[in-house]
PDB file of C-alpha atoms in Angstrom:
ATOM      1  CA  MET A   1     139.513 140.178 126.870  1.00 59.00           C
ATOM      2  CA  TRP A   2     142.756 139.421 128.633  1.00 71.00           C
ATOM      3  CA  VAL A   3     144.742 136.353 127.723  1.00 79.00           C
ATOM      4  CA  ILE A   4     147.305 135.009 130.167  1.00 80.00           C
ATOM      5  CA  SER A   5     149.839 133.001 128.210  1.00 81.00           C
ATOM      6  CA  GLU A   6     151.553 131.504 131.244  1.00 86.00           C
ATOM      7  CA  ILE A   7     150.702 131.382 134.946  1.00 89.00           C
ATOM      8  CA  THR A   8     154.006 132.082 136.631  1.00 92.00           C
ATOM      9  CA  SER A   9     154.697 131.911 140.346  1.00 93.00           C
ATOM     10  CA  GLU A  10     154.769 135.721 140.445  1.00 92.00           C
ATOM     11  CA  PHE A  11     151.353 135.919 138.759  1.00 91.00           C
ATOM     12  CA  GLU A  12     149.948 133.333 141.168  1.00 93.00           C
ATOM     13  CA  LYS A  13     151.281 135.297 144.157  1.00 95.00           C
ATOM     14  CA  HIS A  14     149.576 138.495 142.988  1.00 93.00           C
ATOM     15  CA  MET A  15     146.364 136.629 142.173  1.00 92.00           C
ATOM     16  CA  LEU A  16     146.253 135.182 145.702  1.00 95.00           C
ATOM     17  CA  ASP A  17     146.804 138.687 147.133  1.00 94.00           C
ATOM     18  CA  VAL A  18     143.737 139.918 145.250  1.00 92.00           C
ATOM     19  CA  LEU A  19     141.619 136.925 146.267  1.00 93.00           C
ATOM     20  CA  GLU A  20     142.547 137.506 149.920  1.00 94.00           C
ATOM     21  CA  VAL A  21     140.875 140.915 149.742  1.00 91.00           C
ATOM     22  CA  TYR A  22     137.540 139.251 148.912  1.00 89.00           C
ATOM     23  CA  GLU A  23     137.837 136.914 151.916  1.00 92.00           C
ATOM     24  CA  ARG A  24     138.082 139.752 154.448  1.00 91.00           C
ATOM     25  CA  LEU A  25     135.196 140.392 156.816  1.00 93.00           C
ATOM     26  CA  TYR A  26     132.961 143.315 155.934  1.00 92.00           C
ATOM     27  CA  ASP A  27     134.117 146.652 157.337  1.00 91.00           C
ATOM     28  CA  PRO A  28     132.156 149.751 156.240  1.00 88.00           C
ATOM     29  CA  LEU A  29     135.279 151.891 156.769  1.00 90.00           C
ATOM     30  CA  TYR A  30     137.321 149.767 154.315  1.00 88.00           C
ATOM     31  CA  THR A  31     134.952 148.815 151.542  1.00 87.00           C
ATOM     32  CA  VAL A  32     135.781 146.479 148.678  1.00 89.00           C
ATOM     33  CA  ILE A  33     134.381 147.787 145.413  1.00 88.00           C
ATOM     34  CA  CYS A  34     134.188 145.853 142.155  1.00 89.00           C
ATOM     35  CA  PHE A  35     133.916 148.078 139.096  1.00 87.00           C
ATOM     36  CA  ASP A  36     133.257 147.262 135.458  1.00 89.00           C
ATOM     37  CA  GLU A  37     132.261 149.106 132.314  1.00 88.00           C
ATOM     38  CA  VAL A  38     130.959 148.219 128.880  1.00 89.00           C
ATOM     39  CA  SER A  39     129.922 150.130 125.778  1.00 90.00           C
ATOM     40  CA  LYS A  40     126.613 149.116 124.154  1.00 91.00           C
ATOM     41  CA  GLN A  41     124.884 150.032 120.900  1.00 90.00           C
ATOM     42  CA  LEU A  42     121.321 151.300 121.018  1.00 90.00           C
ATOM     43  CA  HIS A  43     118.941 149.812 118.418  1.00 88.00           C
ATOM     44  CA  ALA A  44     115.415 150.565 117.257  1.00 88.00           C
ATOM     45  CA  ASP A  45     113.187 148.308 115.177  1.00 82.00           C
ATOM     46  CA  THR A  46     112.633 149.207 111.525  1.00 84.00           C
ATOM     47  CA  ARG A  47     109.342 147.256 111.318  1.00 82.00           C
ATOM     48  CA  LYS A  48     106.682 146.215 113.804  1.00 82.00           C
ATOM     49  CA  SER A  49     106.936 142.664 115.088  1.00 78.00           C
ATOM     50  CA  LEU A  50     104.371 140.109 113.997  1.00 77.00           C
ATOM     51  CA  SER A  51     101.843 139.230 116.690  1.00 77.00           C
ATOM     52  CA  MET A  52     102.083 135.941 118.518  1.00 76.00           C
ATOM     53  CA  GLN A  53      99.881 133.098 117.398  1.00 81.00           C
ATOM     54  CA  ALA A  54      98.856 130.047 119.359  1.00 85.00           C
ATOM     55  CA  GLY A  55     101.938 127.880 119.886  1.00 85.00           C
ATOM     56  CA  LYS A  56     104.305 130.330 118.137  1.00 82.00           C
ATOM     57  CA  LEU A  57     106.591 133.070 119.398  1.00 82.00           C
ATOM     58  CA  ARG A  58     106.379 136.708 118.361  1.00 75.00           C
ATOM     59  CA  LYS A  59     108.503 137.331 115.254  1.00 78.00           C
ATOM     60  CA  TYR A  60     110.960 140.223 114.960  1.00 74.00           C
ATOM     61  CA  ASP A  61     112.786 141.469 111.886  1.00 77.00           C
ATOM     62  CA  HIS A  62     116.584 141.266 111.947  1.00 79.00           C
ATOM     63  CA  GLU A  63     116.955 144.804 110.592  1.00 84.00           C
ATOM     64  CA  TYR A  64     117.387 147.692 112.996  1.00 85.00           C
ATOM     65  CA  ILE A  65     118.254 151.372 113.102  1.00 89.00           C
ATOM     66  CA  ARG A  66     121.382 152.277 115.047  1.00 90.00           C
ATOM     67  CA  LYS A  67     120.608 154.921 117.672  1.00 90.00           C
ATOM     68  CA  GLY A  68     124.109 155.586 118.990  1.00 88.00           C
ATOM     69  CA  THR A  69     125.965 154.104 121.935  1.00 89.00           C
ATOM     70  CA  VAL A  70     126.021 154.396 125.716  1.00 89.00           C
ATOM     71  CA  ASN A  71     128.508 153.398 128.373  1.00 89.00           C
ATOM     72  CA  LEU A  72     127.360 151.315 131.323  1.00 89.00           C
ATOM     73  CA  PHE A  73     129.354 151.609 134.539  1.00 87.00           C
ATOM     74  CA  VAL A  74     128.627 149.151 137.337  1.00 89.00           C
ATOM     75  CA  ALA A  75     130.049 149.576 140.842  1.00 88.00           C
ATOM     76  CA  ILE A  76     129.324 146.781 143.308  1.00 90.00           C
ATOM     77  CA  GLU A  77     130.127 146.499 146.986  1.00 90.00           C
ATOM     78  CA  PRO A  78     129.291 142.784 147.420  1.00 88.00           C
ATOM     79  CA  LYS A  79     129.518 142.485 151.197  1.00 90.00           C
ATOM     80  CA  GLY A  80     127.916 145.889 151.765  1.00 87.00           C
ATOM     81  CA  LYS A  81     125.046 144.832 149.497  1.00 89.00           C
ATOM     82  CA  LYS A  82     125.244 147.946 147.355  1.00 89.00           C
ATOM     83  CA  ARG A  83     125.075 148.200 143.579  1.00 90.00           C
ATOM     84  CA  HIS A  84     125.051 151.279 141.395  1.00 87.00           C
ATOM     85  CA  VAL A  85     124.664 151.395 137.627  1.00 88.00           C
ATOM     86  CA  PHE A  86     125.438 154.568 135.698  1.00 84.00           C
ATOM     87  CA  VAL A  87     124.544 155.045 132.037  1.00 86.00           C
ATOM     88  CA  THR A  88     126.425 157.826 130.254  1.00 82.00           C
ATOM     89  CA  LYS A  89     127.131 159.046 126.747  1.00 81.00           C
ATOM     90  CA  HIS A  90     130.814 159.551 127.559  1.00 72.00           C
ATOM     91  CA  ARG A  91     133.490 157.845 129.648  1.00 68.00           C
ATOM     92  CA  LYS A  92     134.545 160.162 132.466  1.00 64.00           C
ATOM     93  CA  LYS A  93     136.537 159.747 135.670  1.00 60.00           C
ATOM     94  CA  LYS A  94     133.904 161.488 137.786  1.00 64.00           C
ATOM     95  CA  ILE A  95     131.569 158.448 137.679  1.00 59.00           C
ATOM     96  CA  LEU A  96     133.424 156.519 140.402  1.00 59.00           C
ATOM     97  CA  ARG A  97     133.772 159.670 142.536  1.00 64.00           C
ATOM     98  CA  MET A  98     129.993 160.189 142.331  1.00 63.00           C
ATOM     99  CA  TRP A  99     129.386 156.637 143.544  1.00 58.00           C
ATOM    100  CA  LEU A 100     131.833 156.913 146.424  1.00 61.00           C
ATOM    101  CA  ARG A 101     130.027 160.025 147.697  1.00 64.00           C
ATOM    102  CA  SER A 102     126.607 158.322 147.704  1.00 59.00           C
TER     103      SER A 102
END
């Protein structure tokens, strides 16, 4: 997470430059792409959940088995109404290039 200790006039100028990009009309030749990534742990249950009963929710145990991690890459072109999600075991530069070709 980024923490901005002070919003200076220079920071505000650059922030407004970025926000202006999102206000532009859609042009398929000059797309605006938002990109984000996150690493997630994969879990598996150690025990079966208890069945639901009338008026009660299904119960799950808090214990789990760790099954590794994956990286989620999300590329969104908001005005072009496109969204691509890539799930990988490793972080590589080729992910964005693959999306741009599609």
